[in-house]
Coordinates of C-alpha atoms and ligand atoms in Angstrom, one line a residue:
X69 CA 79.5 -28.0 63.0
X70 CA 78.7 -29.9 60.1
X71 CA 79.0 -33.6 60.9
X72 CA 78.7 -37.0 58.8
X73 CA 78.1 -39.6 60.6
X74 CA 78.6 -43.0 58.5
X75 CA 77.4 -46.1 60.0
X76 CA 78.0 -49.7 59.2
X77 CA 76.5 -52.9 59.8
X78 CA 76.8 -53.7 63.2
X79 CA 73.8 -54.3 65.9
X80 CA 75.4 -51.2 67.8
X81 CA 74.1 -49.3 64.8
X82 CA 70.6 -48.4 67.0
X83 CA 73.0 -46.2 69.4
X84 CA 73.7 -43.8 66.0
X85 CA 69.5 -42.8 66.7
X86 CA 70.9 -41.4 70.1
X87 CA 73.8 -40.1 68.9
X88 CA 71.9 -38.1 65.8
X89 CA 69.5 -36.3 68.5
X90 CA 72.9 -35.6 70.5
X91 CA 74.5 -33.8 67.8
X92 CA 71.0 -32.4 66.4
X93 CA 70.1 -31.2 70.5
X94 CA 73.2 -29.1 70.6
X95 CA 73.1 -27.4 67.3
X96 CA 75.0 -29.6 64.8
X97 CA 73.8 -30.1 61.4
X98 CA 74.2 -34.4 61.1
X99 CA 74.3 -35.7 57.5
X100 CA 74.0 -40.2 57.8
X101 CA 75.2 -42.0 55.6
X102 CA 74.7 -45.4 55.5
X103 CA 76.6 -48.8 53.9
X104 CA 73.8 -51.7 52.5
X105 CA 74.3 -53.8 55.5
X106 CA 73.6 -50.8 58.2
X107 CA 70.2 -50.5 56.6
X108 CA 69.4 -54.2 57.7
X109 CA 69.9 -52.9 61.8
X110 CA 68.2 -49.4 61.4
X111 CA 65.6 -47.7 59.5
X112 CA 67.0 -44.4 57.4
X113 CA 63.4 -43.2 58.2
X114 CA 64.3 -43.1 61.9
X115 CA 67.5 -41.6 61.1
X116 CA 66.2 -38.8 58.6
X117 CA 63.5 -37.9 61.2
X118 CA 65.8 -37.5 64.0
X119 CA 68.8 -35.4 61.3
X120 CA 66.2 -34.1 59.1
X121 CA 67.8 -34.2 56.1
X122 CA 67.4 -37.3 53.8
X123 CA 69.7 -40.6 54.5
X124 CA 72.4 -41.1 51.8
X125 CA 73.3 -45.0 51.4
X126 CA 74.1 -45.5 47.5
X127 CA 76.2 -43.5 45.4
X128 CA 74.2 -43.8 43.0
X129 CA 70.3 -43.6 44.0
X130 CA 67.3 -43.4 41.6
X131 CA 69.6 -42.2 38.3
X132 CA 71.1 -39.5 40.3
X133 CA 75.2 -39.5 41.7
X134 CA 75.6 -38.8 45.3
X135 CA 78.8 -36.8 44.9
X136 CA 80.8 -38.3 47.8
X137 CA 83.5 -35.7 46.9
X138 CA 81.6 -32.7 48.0
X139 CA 80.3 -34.7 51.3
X140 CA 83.5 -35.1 51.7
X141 CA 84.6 -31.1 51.4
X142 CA 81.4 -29.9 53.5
X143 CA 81.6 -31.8 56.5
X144 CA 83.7 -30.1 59.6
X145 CA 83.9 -33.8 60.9
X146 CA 83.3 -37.6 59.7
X147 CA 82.5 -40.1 62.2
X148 CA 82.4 -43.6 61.8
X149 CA 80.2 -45.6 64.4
X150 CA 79.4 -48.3 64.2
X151 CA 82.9 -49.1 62.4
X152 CA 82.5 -52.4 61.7
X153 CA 85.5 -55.1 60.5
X154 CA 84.9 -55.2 56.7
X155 CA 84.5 -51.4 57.2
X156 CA 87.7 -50.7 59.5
X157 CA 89.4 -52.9 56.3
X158 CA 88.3 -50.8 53.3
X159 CA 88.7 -47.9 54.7
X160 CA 92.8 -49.2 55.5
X161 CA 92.8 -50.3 52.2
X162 CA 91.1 -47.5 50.5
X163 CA 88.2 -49.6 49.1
X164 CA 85.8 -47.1 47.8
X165 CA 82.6 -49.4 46.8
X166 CA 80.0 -47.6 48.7
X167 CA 79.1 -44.2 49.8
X168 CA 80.7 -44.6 53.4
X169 CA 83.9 -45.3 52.1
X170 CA 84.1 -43.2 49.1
X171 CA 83.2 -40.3 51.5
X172 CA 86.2 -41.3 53.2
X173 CA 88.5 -41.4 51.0
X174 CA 87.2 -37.6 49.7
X175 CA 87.1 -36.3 53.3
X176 CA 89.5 -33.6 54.4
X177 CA 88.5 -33.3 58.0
X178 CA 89.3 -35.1 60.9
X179 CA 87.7 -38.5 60.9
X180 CA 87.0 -40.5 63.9
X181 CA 86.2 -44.1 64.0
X182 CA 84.0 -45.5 66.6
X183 CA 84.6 -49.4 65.9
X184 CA 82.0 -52.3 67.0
X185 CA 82.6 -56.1 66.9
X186 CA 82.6 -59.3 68.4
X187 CA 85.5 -60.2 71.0
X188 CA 87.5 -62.5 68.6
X189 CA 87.3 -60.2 65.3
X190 CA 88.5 -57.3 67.8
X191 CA 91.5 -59.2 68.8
X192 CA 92.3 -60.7 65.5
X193 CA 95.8 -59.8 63.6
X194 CA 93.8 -58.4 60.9
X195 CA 91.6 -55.4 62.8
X196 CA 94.6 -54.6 64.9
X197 CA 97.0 -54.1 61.5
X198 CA 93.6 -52.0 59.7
X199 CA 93.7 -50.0 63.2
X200 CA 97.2 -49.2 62.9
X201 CA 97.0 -48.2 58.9
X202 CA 94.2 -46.1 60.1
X203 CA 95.7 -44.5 62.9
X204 CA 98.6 -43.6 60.5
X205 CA 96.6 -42.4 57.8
X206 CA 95.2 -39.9 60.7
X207 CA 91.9 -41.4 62.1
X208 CA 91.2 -40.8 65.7
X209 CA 89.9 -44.2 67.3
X210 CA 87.8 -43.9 70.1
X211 CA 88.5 -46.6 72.3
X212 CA 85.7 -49.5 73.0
X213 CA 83.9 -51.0 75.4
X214 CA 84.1 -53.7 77.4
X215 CA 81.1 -55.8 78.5
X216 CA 78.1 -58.0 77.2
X217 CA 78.6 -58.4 73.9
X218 CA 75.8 -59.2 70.9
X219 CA 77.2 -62.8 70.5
X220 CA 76.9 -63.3 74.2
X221 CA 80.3 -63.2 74.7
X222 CA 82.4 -60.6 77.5
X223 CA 84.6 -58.5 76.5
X224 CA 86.2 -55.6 74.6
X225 CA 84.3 -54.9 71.0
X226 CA 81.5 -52.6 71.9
X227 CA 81.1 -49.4 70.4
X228 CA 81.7 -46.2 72.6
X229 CA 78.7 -45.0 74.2
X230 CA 77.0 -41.6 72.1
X231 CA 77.8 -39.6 74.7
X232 CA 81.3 -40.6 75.1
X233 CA 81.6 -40.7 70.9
X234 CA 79.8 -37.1 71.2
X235 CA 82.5 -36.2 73.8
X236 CA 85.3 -37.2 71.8
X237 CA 85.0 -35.3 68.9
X238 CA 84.1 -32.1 71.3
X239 CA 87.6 -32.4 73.0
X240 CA 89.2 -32.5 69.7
X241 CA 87.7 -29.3 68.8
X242 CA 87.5 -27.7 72.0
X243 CA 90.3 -24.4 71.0
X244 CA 93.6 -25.1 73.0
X245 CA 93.9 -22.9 76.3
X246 CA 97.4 -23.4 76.7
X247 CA 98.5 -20.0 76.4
X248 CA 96.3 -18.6 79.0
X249 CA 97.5 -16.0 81.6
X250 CA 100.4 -15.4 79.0
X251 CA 101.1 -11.9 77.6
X252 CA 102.8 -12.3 73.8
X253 CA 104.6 -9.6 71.6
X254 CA 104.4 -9.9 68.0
X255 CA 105.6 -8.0 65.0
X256 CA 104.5 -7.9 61.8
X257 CA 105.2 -6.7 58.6
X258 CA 107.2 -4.6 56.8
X259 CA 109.0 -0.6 58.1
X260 CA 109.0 2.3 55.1
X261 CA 111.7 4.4 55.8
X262 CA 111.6 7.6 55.1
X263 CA 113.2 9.3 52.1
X264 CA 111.1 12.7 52.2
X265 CA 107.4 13.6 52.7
X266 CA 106.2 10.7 50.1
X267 CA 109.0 8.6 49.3
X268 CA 110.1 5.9 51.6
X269 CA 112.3 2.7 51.3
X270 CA 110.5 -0.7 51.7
X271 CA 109.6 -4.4 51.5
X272 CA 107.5 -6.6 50.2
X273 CA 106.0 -7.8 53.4
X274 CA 102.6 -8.5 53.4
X275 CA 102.4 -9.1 57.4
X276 CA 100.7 -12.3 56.4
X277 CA 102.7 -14.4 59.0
X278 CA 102.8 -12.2 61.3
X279 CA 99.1 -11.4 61.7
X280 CA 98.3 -15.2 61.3
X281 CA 100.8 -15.8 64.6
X282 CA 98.9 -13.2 66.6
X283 CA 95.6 -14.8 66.0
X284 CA 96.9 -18.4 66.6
X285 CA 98.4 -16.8 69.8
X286 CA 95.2 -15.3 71.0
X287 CA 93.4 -18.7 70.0
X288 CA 95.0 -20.5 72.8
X289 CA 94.4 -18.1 75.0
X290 CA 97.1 -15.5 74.5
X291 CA 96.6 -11.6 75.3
X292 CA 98.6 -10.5 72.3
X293 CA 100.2 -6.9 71.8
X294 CA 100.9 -7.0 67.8
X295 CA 103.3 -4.3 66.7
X296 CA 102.7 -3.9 62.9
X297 CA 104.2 -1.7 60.5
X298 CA 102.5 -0.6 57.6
X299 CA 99.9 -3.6 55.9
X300 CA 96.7 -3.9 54.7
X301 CA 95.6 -6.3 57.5
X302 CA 93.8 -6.6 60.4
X303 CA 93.6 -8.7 64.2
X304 CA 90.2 -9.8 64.1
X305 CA 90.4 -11.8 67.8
X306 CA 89.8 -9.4 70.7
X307 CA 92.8 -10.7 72.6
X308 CA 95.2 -9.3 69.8
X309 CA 95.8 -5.2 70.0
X310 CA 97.1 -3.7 67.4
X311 CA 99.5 -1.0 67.2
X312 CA 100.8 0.2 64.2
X313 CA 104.0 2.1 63.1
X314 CA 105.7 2.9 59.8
X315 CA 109.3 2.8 60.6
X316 CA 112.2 0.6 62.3
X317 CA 112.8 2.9 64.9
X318 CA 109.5 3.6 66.2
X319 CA 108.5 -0.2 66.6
X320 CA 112.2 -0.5 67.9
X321 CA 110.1 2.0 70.7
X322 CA 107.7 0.8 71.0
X323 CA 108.7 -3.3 71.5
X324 CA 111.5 -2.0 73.7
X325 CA 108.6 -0.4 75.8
X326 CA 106.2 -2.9 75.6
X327 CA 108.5 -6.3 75.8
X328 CA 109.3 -6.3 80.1
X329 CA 105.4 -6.9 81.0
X330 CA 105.5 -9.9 78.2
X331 CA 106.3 -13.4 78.3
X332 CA 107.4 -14.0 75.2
X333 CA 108.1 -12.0 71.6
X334 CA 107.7 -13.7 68.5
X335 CA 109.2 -11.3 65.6
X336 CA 107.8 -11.9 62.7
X337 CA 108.5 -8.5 61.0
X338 CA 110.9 -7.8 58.0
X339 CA 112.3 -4.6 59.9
X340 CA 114.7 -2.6 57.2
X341 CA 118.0 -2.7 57.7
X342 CA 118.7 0.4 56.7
X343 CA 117.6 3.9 56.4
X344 CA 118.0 7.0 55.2
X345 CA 120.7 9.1 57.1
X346 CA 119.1 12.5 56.1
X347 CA 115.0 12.9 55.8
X348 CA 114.4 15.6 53.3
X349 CA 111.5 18.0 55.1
X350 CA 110.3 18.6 50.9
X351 CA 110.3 16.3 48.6
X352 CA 113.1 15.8 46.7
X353 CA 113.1 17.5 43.5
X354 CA 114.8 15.9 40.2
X355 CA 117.3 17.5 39.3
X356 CA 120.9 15.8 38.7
X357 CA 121.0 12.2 36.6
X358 CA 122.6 10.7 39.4
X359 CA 121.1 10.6 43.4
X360 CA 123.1 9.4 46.0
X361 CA 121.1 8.5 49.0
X362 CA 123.4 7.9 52.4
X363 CA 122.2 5.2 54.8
X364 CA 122.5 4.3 58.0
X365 CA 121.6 1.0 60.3
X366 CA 118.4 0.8 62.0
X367 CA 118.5 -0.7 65.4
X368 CA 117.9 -4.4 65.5
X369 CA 115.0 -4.8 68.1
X370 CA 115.4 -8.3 67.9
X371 CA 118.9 -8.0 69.1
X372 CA 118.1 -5.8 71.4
X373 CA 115.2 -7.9 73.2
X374 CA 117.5 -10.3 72.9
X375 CA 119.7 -8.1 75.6
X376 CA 117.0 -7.5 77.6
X377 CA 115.5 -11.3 78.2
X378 CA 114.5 -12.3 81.2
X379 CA 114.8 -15.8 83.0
X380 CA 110.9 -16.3 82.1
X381 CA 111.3 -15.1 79.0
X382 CA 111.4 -16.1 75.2
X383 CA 112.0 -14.9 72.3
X384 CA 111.2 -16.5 69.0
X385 CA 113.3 -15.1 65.4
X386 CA 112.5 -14.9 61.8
X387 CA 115.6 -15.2 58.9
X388 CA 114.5 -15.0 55.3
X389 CA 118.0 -16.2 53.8
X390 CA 118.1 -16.8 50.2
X391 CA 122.0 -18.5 50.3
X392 CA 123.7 -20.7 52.9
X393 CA 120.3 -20.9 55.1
X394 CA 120.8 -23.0 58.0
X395 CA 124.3 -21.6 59.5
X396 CA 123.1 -18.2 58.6
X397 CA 119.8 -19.0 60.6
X398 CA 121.9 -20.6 63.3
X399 CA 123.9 -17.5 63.7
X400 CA 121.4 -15.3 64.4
X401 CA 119.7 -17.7 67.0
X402 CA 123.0 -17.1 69.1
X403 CA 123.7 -13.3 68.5
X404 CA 120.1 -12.5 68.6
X405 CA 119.6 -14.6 71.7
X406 CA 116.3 -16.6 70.8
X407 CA 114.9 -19.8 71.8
X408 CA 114.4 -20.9 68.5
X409 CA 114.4 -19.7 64.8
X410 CA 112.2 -19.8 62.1
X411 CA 114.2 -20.1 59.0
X412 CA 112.3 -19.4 55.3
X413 CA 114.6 -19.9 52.3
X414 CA 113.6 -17.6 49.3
X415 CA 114.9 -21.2 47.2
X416 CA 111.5 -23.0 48.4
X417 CA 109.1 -21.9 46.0
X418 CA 106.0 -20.8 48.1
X419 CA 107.6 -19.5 50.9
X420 CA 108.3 -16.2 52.2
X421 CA 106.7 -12.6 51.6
X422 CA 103.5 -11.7 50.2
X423 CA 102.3 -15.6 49.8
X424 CA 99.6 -17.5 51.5
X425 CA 102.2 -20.5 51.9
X426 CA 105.5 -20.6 53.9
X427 CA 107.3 -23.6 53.7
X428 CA 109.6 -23.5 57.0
X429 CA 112.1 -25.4 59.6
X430 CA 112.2 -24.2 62.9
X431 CA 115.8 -24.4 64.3
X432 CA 116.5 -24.6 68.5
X433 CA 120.3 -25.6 67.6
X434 CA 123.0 -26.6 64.9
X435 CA 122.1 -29.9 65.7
X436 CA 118.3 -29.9 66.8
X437 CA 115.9 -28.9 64.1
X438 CA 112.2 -29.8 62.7
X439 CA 111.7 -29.4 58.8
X440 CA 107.9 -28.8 57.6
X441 CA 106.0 -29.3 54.5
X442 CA 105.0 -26.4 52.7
X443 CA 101.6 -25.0 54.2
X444 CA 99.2 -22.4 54.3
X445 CA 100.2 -19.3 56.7
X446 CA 97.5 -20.3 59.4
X447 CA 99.0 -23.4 60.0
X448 CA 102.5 -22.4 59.9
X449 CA 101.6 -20.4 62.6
X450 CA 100.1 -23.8 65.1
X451 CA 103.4 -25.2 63.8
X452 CA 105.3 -22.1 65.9
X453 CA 102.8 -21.8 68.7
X454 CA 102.9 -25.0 69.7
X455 CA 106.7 -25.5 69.6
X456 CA 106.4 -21.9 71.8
X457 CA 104.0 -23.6 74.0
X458 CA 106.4 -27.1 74.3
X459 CA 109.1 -24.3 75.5
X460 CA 106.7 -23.5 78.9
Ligands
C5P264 O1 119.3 -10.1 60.8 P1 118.0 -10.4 60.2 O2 117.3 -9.1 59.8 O3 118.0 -11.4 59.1 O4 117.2 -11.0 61.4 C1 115.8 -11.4 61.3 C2 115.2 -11.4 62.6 O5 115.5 -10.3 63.4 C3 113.6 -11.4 62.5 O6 113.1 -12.0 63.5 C4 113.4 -9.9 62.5 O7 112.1 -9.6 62.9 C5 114.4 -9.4 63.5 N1 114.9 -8.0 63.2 C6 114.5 -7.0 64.1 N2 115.1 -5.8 63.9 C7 115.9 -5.5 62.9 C8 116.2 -6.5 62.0 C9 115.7 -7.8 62.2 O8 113.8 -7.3 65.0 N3 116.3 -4.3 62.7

């Protein structure tokens, strides 16, 4: 991981030494920054030894800019210790006058806060209202100490210990298990129906969703079987296997087959509807102006699952409306049987096929629902899985 470790003026800035070689010992490439004041408590030479790479404590050093923006997009984490008071505030307040807090406020990661003081600032009104702002604004705050503190005083105020700061951010990261021992169906994509030997009828699927839900699946811990119909895509996690099919009825197979030794199916795919009644064995020539194409109904697997389920068993749906969303959505929750549905309007601009977005609400009842902000596919798909994993 790429980690920043920003430390302010406190005297628990010696611990960030131990907590450097921590990081650096198991693999972790550490970039310190430092405010004015933290330079007063520890050398950056003993901190560039032990990261080896150069401390960065001004934004603007010897005529050149420390971009702050692009620390800020590199690291995989941003970690705050010693987090002192006048720290804690400007970064509440979003008071970018130094390279600690600037980084801050350019950071896209998750950013914990290891925060350090004496008893009475710990308690005071102010640090507990800049700890709440900060919590809102999405820092994680590792908890502190209690004990001897610098002043001489007992109590709560010192900074985590580096292996407990270190421990922290590991749980954080640590991929999500929750899924283990459980056996998931997914589908994806789009079915071509066939016309005649090269004509078909079709969607625009990508399978973007789809795929994206099988590898979130598999993440926390999943063995997924993803039923795909025809995509340019690919599982890469060796708990998803792929099995691919081109038309409505042979995924309707093959799901049918596969969903009684699975826990859950989560059917992401846009099966047609319909299909050709009659597949011409040639292609079919041109001949008259007009061609009139009977169809027929596919099954709906969903449906049928739906038929099927088990007591231990759920089953998550897709609808794609483009009028009257939520009661259409609703509707098919109850005929189709599922747990929940996951409703996509073709209104939201960025949702639905073929994009890297989906904007979404996922739908348990008429009268419980969760509305999301638009996002990108991947974490769509932790918005579904976990409200699949709330359901066990
Ligand atoms: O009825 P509608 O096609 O809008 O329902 C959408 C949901 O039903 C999706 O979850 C889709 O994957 C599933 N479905 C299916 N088989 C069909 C049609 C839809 O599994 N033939």
């Amino acid at each position: 991981m790429k980690i920043i470790l920003a430390i302010s003026g406190s005297i628990a800035a010696y611990k960030s030494a131990f907590l450097t070689r921590l990081w650096v010992k198991n693999g972790h490439e550490v970039q310190i920054l430092m405010t004015d004041s933290a330079r007063q408590f520890i050398t950056p030479l003993t901190l560039s030894t032990l990261s080896k790479l150069p401390v960065i404590s001004e934004i603007i050093s010897e005529n050149a800019w420390n971009n702050h923006v692009e620390l800020g997009l590199w690291a995989d984490a941003m970690v705050v210790a010693p987090a002192t008071a006048t720290t804690l505030a400007k970064m509440a307040t979003g008071i970018a006058d130094n390279i600690v807090t600037a980084t801050y406020l350019s950071a896209r990661c998750p950013v914990f806060v290891a925060p350090a003081m004496d008893l009475d600032m710990w308690t005071h009104g102010s640090t507990r209202r800049n700890l709440d702002l900060l919590r809102g604004d999405g820092c994680m705050i590792i908890p502190v100490g209690h004990g001897e503190l610098a002043s001489g005083l007992v109590g709560n105020g010192r900074m985590a210990e580096p292996e407990d700061i270190v421990r922290c951010v590991e749980v954080f990261f640590a991929p999500k298990k929750d899924l283990l021992n459980k056996k998931i169906l997914v589908t994806a994509g789009p079915t071509y129906e066939a016309l005649d030997p090269v004509r078909f009828i079709g969607n625009r699927s990508s399978g973007k969703m789809g795929f994206a839900i099988a590898e979130e699946l598999a993440e926390c811990g999943a063995e997924v079987t993803l039923i795909s119909g025809p995509t340019k895509l690919t599982a890469t996690h060796p708990s998803v296997k792929t099995l691919k099919v081109e038309s409505a009825q042979q995924m309707f197979e093959l799901a049918t087959a596969e969903f009684p030794t699975h826990d859950a199916a989560i059917l992401a795919a846009a099966v047609a509807d319909y299909r050709p009644k009659e597949v011409s064995d040639v292609k079919i020539k041109k001949k008259e102006a007009n061609l009139t194409i009977e169809l027929e109904k596919t099954p709906d697997i969903a449906a049928h699952l739906g038929t099927m389920k088990q007591a231990h068993q759920r089953i998550v749906g897709f609808a794609l409306e483009t009028n009257d969303e939520f009661s259409n959505a609703v509707s098919k929750l109850k005929r189709k049987n599922f747990d929940f549905i996951v409703l996509n309007s073709m209104r939201d601009a960025g949702a639905g096929f073929n994009s890297d977005t989906n904007k979404i609400s996922i739908i348990f009842d008429e009268h419980t629902f969760k509305v999301f902000d638009l996002k990108n596919k991947g974490d769509v798909a932790k918005d579904i899985v976990e409200e699949l994993i709330k359901l066990y």
